[in-house]
Amino acid sequence: MEPVVTVLVVEDEAMLLLDYERALTEAGFAVIVVTSGTKAIRLLNEDNQVQGVVTDIRFAKPPDGWEVGRAARRIDAGIPVIYISGHAAADWTEKGVPNSIMLEKPFAMAQLVTAMAQLLNDRLPRET
């Protein structure tokens, strides 16, 4: 049996948070959910088990999702990061971390699962 991958989901809209959590859990991921950038960064600094991050961009208070992605990459330079936004997608190339994925709301939950699987697969060492 393959080890379970733990994904941190950061979203301040309760219904969306539940949808993302359900989709990832049904796909076999272990999911930790938080509702702010502050909580996400605190958890990333305290918990070395997080292996992927899904974050909204805009929260009621700073830090925003861009900073969550940067904080995750300071801890683990290759951690998969997926940004989600209905308004900030145009800023992704400037503010997002390299080798991340941007999903624009609305999107199918299968896209979220596929994006995380793609980033995790890209991270795996290639056999020669």
Short mmCIF file of N, CA, C and O in Angstrom, two decimals:
data_model
loop_
_atom_site.label_atom_id
_atom_site.label_comp_id
_atom_site.label_asym_id
_atom_site.label_seq_id
_atom_site.Cartn_x
_atom_site.Cartn_y
_atom_site.Cartn_z
N MET A 1 0.83 -1.18 0.00
CA MET A 1 0.00 0.00 0.00
C MET A 1 0.88 1.25 0.00
O MET A 1 1.82 1.36 0.77
N GLU A 2 0.57 2.20 -0.88
CA GLU A 2 1.34 3.43 -0.97
C GLU A 2 1.05 4.34 0.22
O GLU A 2 -0.07 4.37 0.72
N PRO A 3 2.06 5.10 0.66
CA PRO A 3 1.81 6.03 1.75
C PRO A 3 0.81 7.11 1.32
O PRO A 3 0.78 7.50 0.16
N VAL A 4 0.04 7.59 2.27
CA VAL A 4 -0.94 8.63 1.99
C VAL A 4 -0.25 9.99 1.95
O VAL A 4 0.59 10.30 2.78
N VAL A 5 -0.60 10.79 0.96
CA VAL A 5 -0.07 12.14 0.81
C VAL A 5 -0.98 13.10 1.57
O VAL A 5 -2.20 13.08 1.40
N THR A 6 -0.38 13.95 2.41
CA THR A 6 -1.13 14.92 3.19
C THR A 6 -1.13 16.27 2.48
O THR A 6 -0.06 16.80 2.14
N VAL A 7 -2.34 16.80 2.24
CA VAL A 7 -2.51 18.06 1.53
C VAL A 7 -3.15 19.08 2.48
O VAL A 7 -4.14 18.78 3.14
N LEU A 8 -2.57 20.26 2.53
CA LEU A 8 -3.13 21.38 3.28
C LEU A 8 -4.03 22.18 2.35
O LEU A 8 -3.60 22.60 1.28
N VAL A 9 -5.29 22.38 2.76
CA VAL A 9 -6.23 23.19 1.98
C VAL A 9 -6.53 24.46 2.78
O VAL A 9 -6.93 24.39 3.95
N VAL A 10 -6.35 25.62 2.13
CA VAL A 10 -6.57 26.91 2.78
C VAL A 10 -7.67 27.64 2.02
O VAL A 10 -7.47 28.04 0.86
N GLU A 11 -8.81 27.80 2.65
CA GLU A 11 -9.98 28.43 2.01
C GLU A 11 -10.86 29.01 3.10
O GLU A 11 -11.12 28.33 4.10
N ASP A 12 -11.32 30.24 2.93
CA ASP A 12 -12.16 30.87 3.96
C ASP A 12 -13.65 30.78 3.67
O ASP A 12 -14.46 31.21 4.50
N GLU A 13 -14.04 30.23 2.55
CA GLU A 13 -15.46 30.01 2.26
C GLU A 13 -15.80 28.56 2.62
O GLU A 13 -15.29 27.62 2.01
N ALA A 14 -16.67 28.40 3.62
CA ALA A 14 -16.95 27.07 4.20
C ALA A 14 -17.41 26.04 3.17
O ALA A 14 -16.93 24.90 3.18
N MET A 15 -18.32 26.41 2.29
CA MET A 15 -18.83 25.44 1.32
C MET A 15 -17.74 24.99 0.35
O MET A 15 -17.66 23.81 0.02
N LEU A 16 -16.94 25.92 -0.10
CA LEU A 16 -15.84 25.55 -0.99
C LEU A 16 -14.81 24.69 -0.27
O LEU A 16 -14.31 23.70 -0.83
N LEU A 17 -14.52 25.03 0.97
CA LEU A 17 -13.59 24.25 1.77
C LEU A 17 -14.05 22.80 1.88
O LEU A 17 -13.27 21.87 1.67
N LEU A 18 -15.32 22.61 2.14
CA LEU A 18 -15.87 21.26 2.23
C LEU A 18 -15.79 20.53 0.89
O LEU A 18 -15.47 19.34 0.85
N ASP A 19 -16.07 21.24 -0.20
CA ASP A 19 -16.00 20.62 -1.53
C ASP A 19 -14.57 20.17 -1.84
O ASP A 19 -14.35 19.06 -2.33
N TYR A 20 -13.61 21.04 -1.58
CA TYR A 20 -12.20 20.70 -1.86
C TYR A 20 -11.75 19.53 -0.99
O TYR A 20 -11.09 18.61 -1.47
N GLU A 21 -12.12 19.60 0.29
CA GLU A 21 -11.75 18.52 1.21
C GLU A 21 -12.34 17.19 0.75
O GLU A 21 -11.65 16.17 0.73
N ARG A 22 -13.60 17.19 0.39
CA ARG A 22 -14.27 15.96 -0.04
C ARG A 22 -13.61 15.39 -1.30
O ARG A 22 -13.32 14.20 -1.37
N ALA A 23 -13.36 16.24 -2.28
CA ALA A 23 -12.77 15.78 -3.54
C ALA A 23 -11.39 15.15 -3.31
O ALA A 23 -11.09 14.08 -3.84
N LEU A 24 -10.58 15.80 -2.52
CA LEU A 24 -9.23 15.28 -2.27
C LEU A 24 -9.25 14.03 -1.41
O LEU A 24 -8.50 13.08 -1.65
N THR A 25 -10.13 13.99 -0.42
CA THR A 25 -10.25 12.81 0.44
C THR A 25 -10.72 11.61 -0.37
O THR A 25 -10.17 10.50 -0.24
N GLU A 26 -11.73 11.82 -1.22
CA GLU A 26 -12.23 10.72 -2.05
C GLU A 26 -11.17 10.23 -3.03
O GLU A 26 -11.20 9.07 -3.44
N ALA A 27 -10.22 11.10 -3.38
CA ALA A 27 -9.13 10.70 -4.27
C ALA A 27 -8.00 10.00 -3.52
O ALA A 27 -7.02 9.59 -4.14
N GLY A 28 -8.12 9.88 -2.20
CA GLY A 28 -7.12 9.14 -1.43
C GLY A 28 -6.11 9.98 -0.68
O GLY A 28 -5.18 9.44 -0.08
N PHE A 29 -6.28 11.30 -0.69
CA PHE A 29 -5.36 12.17 0.04
C PHE A 29 -5.83 12.33 1.49
O PHE A 29 -7.02 12.30 1.77
N ALA A 30 -4.88 12.51 2.39
CA ALA A 30 -5.20 12.96 3.74
C ALA A 30 -5.26 14.49 3.65
O ALA A 30 -4.41 15.10 3.01
N VAL A 31 -6.26 15.11 4.25
CA VAL A 31 -6.47 16.54 4.08
C VAL A 31 -6.51 17.24 5.43
O VAL A 31 -7.20 16.80 6.35
N ILE A 32 -5.77 18.33 5.52
CA ILE A 32 -5.83 19.23 6.67
C ILE A 32 -6.42 20.53 6.14
O ILE A 32 -5.97 21.03 5.10
N VAL A 33 -7.41 21.08 6.82
CA VAL A 33 -8.04 22.32 6.35
C VAL A 33 -7.84 23.43 7.37
O VAL A 33 -7.87 23.21 8.57
N VAL A 34 -7.60 24.63 6.85
CA VAL A 34 -7.55 25.85 7.66
C VAL A 34 -8.25 26.95 6.89
O VAL A 34 -8.42 26.86 5.67
N THR A 35 -8.62 28.01 7.60
CA THR A 35 -9.44 29.05 6.98
C THR A 35 -8.74 30.40 6.82
O THR A 35 -9.39 31.38 6.49
N SER A 36 -7.44 30.45 7.04
CA SER A 36 -6.73 31.73 6.86
C SER A 36 -5.27 31.47 6.50
O SER A 36 -4.72 30.41 6.78
N GLY A 37 -4.67 32.50 5.90
CA GLY A 37 -3.26 32.42 5.58
C GLY A 37 -2.39 32.32 6.82
O GLY A 37 -1.39 31.61 6.84
N THR A 38 -2.78 33.02 7.88
CA THR A 38 -2.03 32.97 9.14
C THR A 38 -1.98 31.56 9.69
O THR A 38 -0.92 31.05 10.07
N LYS A 39 -3.15 30.90 9.74
CA LYS A 39 -3.21 29.53 10.25
C LYS A 39 -2.41 28.58 9.35
O LYS A 39 -1.75 27.67 9.84
N ALA A 40 -2.47 28.80 8.05
CA ALA A 40 -1.74 27.94 7.12
C ALA A 40 -0.23 28.03 7.32
O ALA A 40 0.46 27.01 7.41
N ILE A 41 0.27 29.24 7.42
CA ILE A 41 1.71 29.43 7.59
C ILE A 41 2.16 28.87 8.94
O ILE A 41 3.21 28.22 9.03
N ARG A 42 1.36 29.07 9.97
CA ARG A 42 1.70 28.51 11.28
C ARG A 42 1.78 26.99 11.19
O ARG A 42 2.73 26.38 11.67
N LEU A 43 0.80 26.38 10.56
CA LEU A 43 0.79 24.92 10.43
C LEU A 43 1.97 24.44 9.60
O LEU A 43 2.62 23.46 9.95
N LEU A 44 2.27 25.11 8.51
CA LEU A 44 3.42 24.72 7.68
C LEU A 44 4.72 24.76 8.47
O LEU A 44 5.58 23.90 8.32
N ASN A 45 4.85 25.76 9.32
CA ASN A 45 6.06 25.89 10.14
C ASN A 45 6.14 24.84 11.23
O ASN A 45 7.23 24.49 11.67
N GLU A 46 4.99 24.33 11.67
CA GLU A 46 4.95 23.37 12.77
C GLU A 46 4.85 21.92 12.33
O GLU A 46 5.22 21.02 13.07
N ASP A 47 4.31 21.66 11.13
CA ASP A 47 3.97 20.29 10.71
C ASP A 47 4.74 19.94 9.44
O ASP A 47 4.44 20.46 8.38
N ASN A 48 5.71 19.06 9.56
CA ASN A 48 6.50 18.69 8.39
C ASN A 48 5.86 17.56 7.59
O ASN A 48 6.49 17.00 6.70
N GLN A 49 4.61 17.20 7.89
CA GLN A 49 3.94 16.13 7.16
C GLN A 49 3.18 16.62 5.94
O GLN A 49 2.73 15.82 5.14
N VAL A 50 3.01 17.92 5.78
CA VAL A 50 2.28 18.46 4.63
C VAL A 50 3.12 18.26 3.38
O VAL A 50 4.29 18.64 3.32
N GLN A 51 2.52 17.64 2.37
CA GLN A 51 3.24 17.33 1.13
C GLN A 51 2.65 18.02 -0.09
O GLN A 51 3.12 17.84 -1.20
N GLY A 52 1.61 18.82 0.12
CA GLY A 52 1.01 19.59 -0.96
C GLY A 52 0.14 20.67 -0.36
O GLY A 52 -0.39 20.52 0.73
N VAL A 53 -0.01 21.79 -1.10
CA VAL A 53 -0.79 22.92 -0.62
C VAL A 53 -1.78 23.35 -1.69
O VAL A 53 -1.41 23.50 -2.86
N VAL A 54 -3.03 23.55 -1.27
CA VAL A 54 -4.07 24.13 -2.12
C VAL A 54 -4.53 25.38 -1.38
O VAL A 54 -4.98 25.29 -0.24
N THR A 55 -4.38 26.55 -2.00
CA THR A 55 -4.73 27.77 -1.30
C THR A 55 -5.51 28.75 -2.17
O THR A 55 -5.18 28.95 -3.34
N ASP A 56 -6.55 29.31 -1.57
CA ASP A 56 -7.23 30.45 -2.17
C ASP A 56 -6.24 31.61 -2.13
O ASP A 56 -5.24 31.57 -1.41
N ILE A 57 -6.51 32.66 -2.89
CA ILE A 57 -5.61 33.81 -2.91
C ILE A 57 -6.04 34.88 -1.91
O ILE A 57 -5.24 35.36 -1.13
N ARG A 58 -7.31 35.22 -1.92
CA ARG A 58 -7.78 36.34 -1.10
C ARG A 58 -8.45 35.84 0.18
O ARG A 58 -9.34 35.00 0.13
N PHE A 59 -8.00 36.42 1.29
CA PHE A 59 -8.59 36.15 2.59
C PHE A 59 -9.02 37.48 3.20
O PHE A 59 -8.58 38.55 2.76
N ALA A 60 -9.83 37.42 4.25
CA ALA A 60 -10.31 38.64 4.89
C ALA A 60 -9.15 39.47 5.44
O ALA A 60 -9.19 40.70 5.43
N LYS A 61 -8.10 38.79 5.94
CA LYS A 61 -6.94 39.48 6.49
C LYS A 61 -5.67 38.88 5.89
O LYS A 61 -5.65 37.71 5.52
N PRO A 62 -4.60 39.68 5.81
CA PRO A 62 -3.32 39.13 5.35
C PRO A 62 -2.81 38.08 6.33
O PRO A 62 -3.21 38.11 7.49
N PRO A 63 -1.94 37.21 5.91
CA PRO A 63 -1.31 37.10 4.59
C PRO A 63 -2.24 36.45 3.58
O PRO A 63 -3.16 35.72 3.94
N ASP A 64 -1.97 36.71 2.31
CA ASP A 64 -2.79 36.15 1.24
C ASP A 64 -2.23 34.80 0.79
O ASP A 64 -1.24 34.31 1.31
N GLY A 65 -2.89 34.20 -0.18
CA GLY A 65 -2.47 32.90 -0.68
C GLY A 65 -1.12 32.91 -1.37
O GLY A 65 -0.40 31.90 -1.37
N TRP A 66 -0.75 34.05 -1.96
CA TRP A 66 0.58 34.13 -2.58
C TRP A 66 1.64 33.91 -1.51
O TRP A 66 2.61 33.20 -1.71
N GLU A 67 1.45 34.53 -0.34
CA GLU A 67 2.40 34.38 0.76
C GLU A 67 2.38 32.97 1.32
O GLU A 67 3.42 32.43 1.71
N VAL A 68 1.22 32.33 1.36
CA VAL A 68 1.14 30.93 1.80
C VAL A 68 2.02 30.06 0.89
O VAL A 68 2.80 29.24 1.36
N GLY A 69 1.91 30.26 -0.41
CA GLY A 69 2.73 29.50 -1.36
C GLY A 69 4.21 29.73 -1.16
O GLY A 69 5.01 28.79 -1.16
N ARG A 70 4.58 31.00 -0.97
CA ARG A 70 6.01 31.31 -0.75
C ARG A 70 6.51 30.71 0.57
O ARG A 70 7.62 30.18 0.63
N ALA A 71 5.67 30.75 1.61
CA ALA A 71 6.07 30.17 2.90
C ALA A 71 6.26 28.67 2.77
O ALA A 71 7.22 28.10 3.31
N ALA A 72 5.37 28.01 2.05
CA ALA A 72 5.49 26.57 1.84
C ALA A 72 6.78 26.23 1.12
O ALA A 72 7.48 25.29 1.48
N ARG A 73 7.12 27.02 0.11
CA ARG A 73 8.34 26.77 -0.66
C ARG A 73 9.61 27.11 0.13
O ARG A 73 10.66 26.53 -0.14
N ARG A 74 9.54 28.01 1.08
CA ARG A 74 10.71 28.27 1.93
C ARG A 74 11.01 27.05 2.80
O ARG A 74 12.16 26.76 3.09
N ILE A 75 9.96 26.34 3.18
CA ILE A 75 10.10 25.15 4.02
C ILE A 75 10.50 23.94 3.20
O ILE A 75 11.33 23.14 3.59
N ASP A 76 9.89 23.81 2.02
CA ASP A 76 10.13 22.67 1.12
C ASP A 76 10.13 23.21 -0.30
O ASP A 76 9.08 23.53 -0.86
N ALA A 77 11.30 23.31 -0.89
CA ALA A 77 11.46 23.97 -2.19
C ALA A 77 10.68 23.31 -3.33
O ALA A 77 10.41 23.94 -4.34
N GLY A 78 10.28 22.05 -3.16
CA GLY A 78 9.58 21.37 -4.24
C GLY A 78 8.13 21.05 -3.96
O GLY A 78 7.48 20.36 -4.75
N ILE A 79 7.59 21.53 -2.84
CA ILE A 79 6.23 21.17 -2.47
C ILE A 79 5.23 21.63 -3.54
O ILE A 79 5.32 22.75 -4.02
N PRO A 80 4.30 20.77 -3.93
CA PRO A 80 3.29 21.17 -4.89
C PRO A 80 2.38 22.27 -4.31
O PRO A 80 1.93 22.18 -3.17
N VAL A 81 2.15 23.32 -5.11
CA VAL A 81 1.29 24.42 -4.70
C VAL A 81 0.25 24.64 -5.80
O VAL A 81 0.60 24.82 -6.96
N ILE A 82 -1.02 24.64 -5.39
CA ILE A 82 -2.13 24.96 -6.29
C ILE A 82 -2.82 26.20 -5.74
O ILE A 82 -3.22 26.22 -4.57
N TYR A 83 -2.91 27.22 -6.58
CA TYR A 83 -3.63 28.43 -6.22
C TYR A 83 -5.03 28.36 -6.80
O TYR A 83 -5.23 27.87 -7.91
N ILE A 84 -5.99 28.91 -6.04
CA ILE A 84 -7.38 28.95 -6.48
C ILE A 84 -7.86 30.39 -6.34
O ILE A 84 -7.67 31.01 -5.29
N SER A 85 -8.49 30.90 -7.40
CA SER A 85 -9.00 32.26 -7.31
C SER A 85 -10.07 32.52 -8.35
O SER A 85 -10.04 31.94 -9.44
N GLY A 86 -10.96 33.38 -8.00
CA GLY A 86 -11.95 33.85 -8.97
C GLY A 86 -11.58 35.22 -9.50
O GLY A 86 -12.20 35.73 -10.42
N HIS A 87 -10.55 35.85 -8.91
CA HIS A 87 -10.23 37.23 -9.26
C HIS A 87 -8.76 37.50 -9.53
O HIS A 87 -8.44 38.48 -10.18
N ALA A 88 -7.87 36.69 -9.01
CA ALA A 88 -6.44 37.03 -9.03
C ALA A 88 -5.61 36.20 -9.99
O ALA A 88 -4.40 36.25 -9.96
N ALA A 89 -6.25 35.44 -10.86
CA ALA A 89 -5.51 34.55 -11.75
C ALA A 89 -4.51 35.30 -12.64
O ALA A 89 -3.44 34.78 -12.95
N ALA A 90 -4.83 36.51 -13.01
CA ALA A 90 -3.93 37.28 -13.88
C ALA A 90 -2.60 37.58 -13.20
O ALA A 90 -1.60 37.82 -13.87
N ASP A 91 -2.57 37.56 -11.87
CA ASP A 91 -1.35 37.85 -11.13
C ASP A 91 -0.46 36.63 -10.92
O ASP A 91 0.64 36.75 -10.37
N TRP A 92 -0.92 35.47 -11.33
CA TRP A 92 -0.22 34.22 -11.04
C TRP A 92 1.23 34.21 -11.54
O TRP A 92 2.15 33.83 -10.80
N THR A 93 1.46 34.62 -12.78
CA THR A 93 2.83 34.55 -13.32
C THR A 93 3.78 35.47 -12.56
O THR A 93 4.96 35.16 -12.42
N GLU A 94 3.26 36.55 -12.01
CA GLU A 94 4.09 37.49 -11.27
C GLU A 94 4.25 37.10 -9.80
O GLU A 94 5.34 37.19 -9.23
N LYS A 95 3.17 36.65 -9.17
CA LYS A 95 3.18 36.44 -7.72
C LYS A 95 3.23 34.98 -7.29
O LYS A 95 3.56 34.69 -6.15
N GLY A 96 2.88 34.06 -8.16
CA GLY A 96 2.88 32.64 -7.81
C GLY A 96 4.28 32.07 -7.78
O GLY A 96 5.20 32.61 -8.40
N VAL A 97 4.43 30.97 -7.05
CA VAL A 97 5.73 30.30 -7.02
C VAL A 97 5.92 29.50 -8.31
O VAL A 97 4.95 29.09 -8.94
N PRO A 98 7.17 29.28 -8.73
CA PRO A 98 7.41 28.49 -9.94
C PRO A 98 6.85 27.08 -9.83
O PRO A 98 6.77 26.51 -8.73
N ASN A 99 6.49 26.52 -10.96
CA ASN A 99 5.98 25.15 -11.05
C ASN A 99 4.76 24.93 -10.17
O ASN A 99 4.60 23.87 -9.57
N SER A 100 3.91 25.93 -10.11
CA SER A 100 2.63 25.82 -9.40
C SER A 100 1.53 25.78 -10.46
O SER A 100 1.80 25.93 -11.65
N ILE A 101 0.30 25.59 -10.00
CA ILE A 101 -0.85 25.56 -10.91
C ILE A 101 -1.89 26.54 -10.38
O ILE A 101 -2.10 26.63 -9.17
N MET A 102 -2.54 27.27 -11.29
CA MET A 102 -3.63 28.17 -10.94
C MET A 102 -4.93 27.59 -11.47
O MET A 102 -5.02 27.26 -12.66
N LEU A 103 -5.91 27.44 -10.60
CA LEU A 103 -7.25 27.03 -11.00
C LEU A 103 -8.18 28.21 -10.79
O LEU A 103 -8.24 28.76 -9.69
N GLU A 104 -8.89 28.61 -11.84
CA GLU A 104 -9.83 29.71 -11.74
C GLU A 104 -11.21 29.19 -11.38
O GLU A 104 -11.70 28.24 -11.98
N LYS A 105 -11.84 29.83 -10.38
CA LYS A 105 -13.20 29.47 -9.98
C LYS A 105 -14.16 29.94 -11.06
O LYS A 105 -13.95 31.03 -11.60
N PRO A 106 -15.17 29.19 -11.37
CA PRO A 106 -15.46 27.84 -10.90
C PRO A 106 -14.68 26.81 -11.72
O PRO A 106 -14.32 27.07 -12.87
N PHE A 107 -14.45 25.65 -11.15
CA PHE A 107 -13.77 24.57 -11.84
C PHE A 107 -14.34 23.25 -11.33
O PHE A 107 -14.95 23.20 -10.27
N ALA A 108 -14.12 22.19 -12.10
CA ALA A 108 -14.58 20.86 -11.69
C ALA A 108 -13.62 20.31 -10.65
O ALA A 108 -12.41 20.50 -10.75
N MET A 109 -14.16 19.62 -9.65
CA MET A 109 -13.32 19.05 -8.60
C MET A 109 -12.29 18.08 -9.16
O MET A 109 -11.20 17.94 -8.61
N ALA A 110 -12.60 17.44 -10.27
CA ALA A 110 -11.63 16.55 -10.91
C ALA A 110 -10.39 17.32 -11.33
O ALA A 110 -9.28 16.76 -11.34
N GLN A 111 -10.53 18.58 -11.68
CA GLN A 111 -9.37 19.39 -12.06
C GLN A 111 -8.44 19.59 -10.86
O GLN A 111 -7.22 19.58 -11.03
N LEU A 112 -9.01 19.76 -9.69
CA LEU A 112 -8.20 19.92 -8.48
C LEU A 112 -7.40 18.66 -8.20
O LEU A 112 -6.19 18.71 -7.96
N VAL A 113 -8.07 17.53 -8.25
CA VAL A 113 -7.41 16.25 -7.99
C VAL A 113 -6.32 15.99 -9.04
O VAL A 113 -5.20 15.60 -8.71
N THR A 114 -6.63 16.24 -10.29
CA THR A 114 -5.68 16.03 -11.38
C THR A 114 -4.47 16.95 -11.23
O THR A 114 -3.32 16.52 -11.42
N ALA A 115 -4.71 18.20 -10.87
CA ALA A 115 -3.61 19.15 -10.70
C ALA A 115 -2.66 18.70 -9.58
O ALA A 115 -1.44 18.74 -9.74
N MET A 116 -3.23 18.25 -8.46
CA MET A 116 -2.37 17.80 -7.36
C MET A 116 -1.59 16.55 -7.77
O MET A 116 -0.39 16.44 -7.51
N ALA A 117 -2.25 15.61 -8.42
CA ALA A 117 -1.56 14.40 -8.88
C ALA A 117 -0.44 14.75 -9.85
O ALA A 117 0.66 14.19 -9.78
N GLN A 118 -0.70 15.69 -10.76
CA GLN A 118 0.32 16.11 -11.73
C GLN A 118 1.53 16.70 -11.03
O GLN A 118 2.67 16.34 -11.33
N LEU A 119 1.31 17.61 -10.10
CA LEU A 119 2.43 18.23 -9.39
C LEU A 119 3.20 17.21 -8.55
O LEU A 119 4.44 17.26 -8.49
N LEU A 120 2.51 16.29 -7.93
CA LEU A 120 3.19 15.25 -7.16
C LEU A 120 4.00 14.34 -8.07
O LEU A 120 5.14 13.98 -7.75
N ASN A 121 3.45 13.97 -9.21
CA ASN A 121 4.18 13.13 -10.17
C ASN A 121 5.40 13.84 -10.72
O ASN A 121 6.45 13.23 -10.90
N ASP A 122 5.26 15.14 -10.98
CA ASP A 122 6.40 15.92 -11.49
C ASP A 122 7.51 16.02 -10.46
O ASP A 122 8.68 16.15 -10.80
N ARG A 123 7.15 15.92 -9.20
CA ARG A 123 8.13 16.02 -8.12
C ARG A 123 8.91 14.73 -7.92
O ARG A 123 10.03 14.74 -7.44
N LEU A 124 8.31 13.61 -8.26
CA LEU A 124 8.98 12.33 -8.06
C LEU A 124 10.27 12.27 -8.86
O LEU A 124 10.34 12.72 -9.99
N PRO A 125 11.32 11.68 -8.28
CA PRO A 125 12.58 11.55 -9.03
C PRO A 125 12.39 10.64 -10.23
O PRO A 125 11.70 9.65 -10.16
N ARG A 126 12.98 11.03 -11.32
CA ARG A 126 12.87 10.25 -12.56
C ARG A 126 13.92 9.15 -12.57
O ARG A 126 15.07 9.37 -12.21
N GLU A 127 13.49 7.96 -12.98
CA GLU A 127 14.45 6.86 -13.13
C GLU A 127 15.11 6.97 -14.49
O GLU A 127 14.48 7.36 -15.47
N THR A 128 16.38 6.65 -14.58
CA THR A 128 17.08 6.75 -15.86
C THR A 128 17.17 5.41 -16.54
O THR A 128 17.01 4.39 -16.00
#
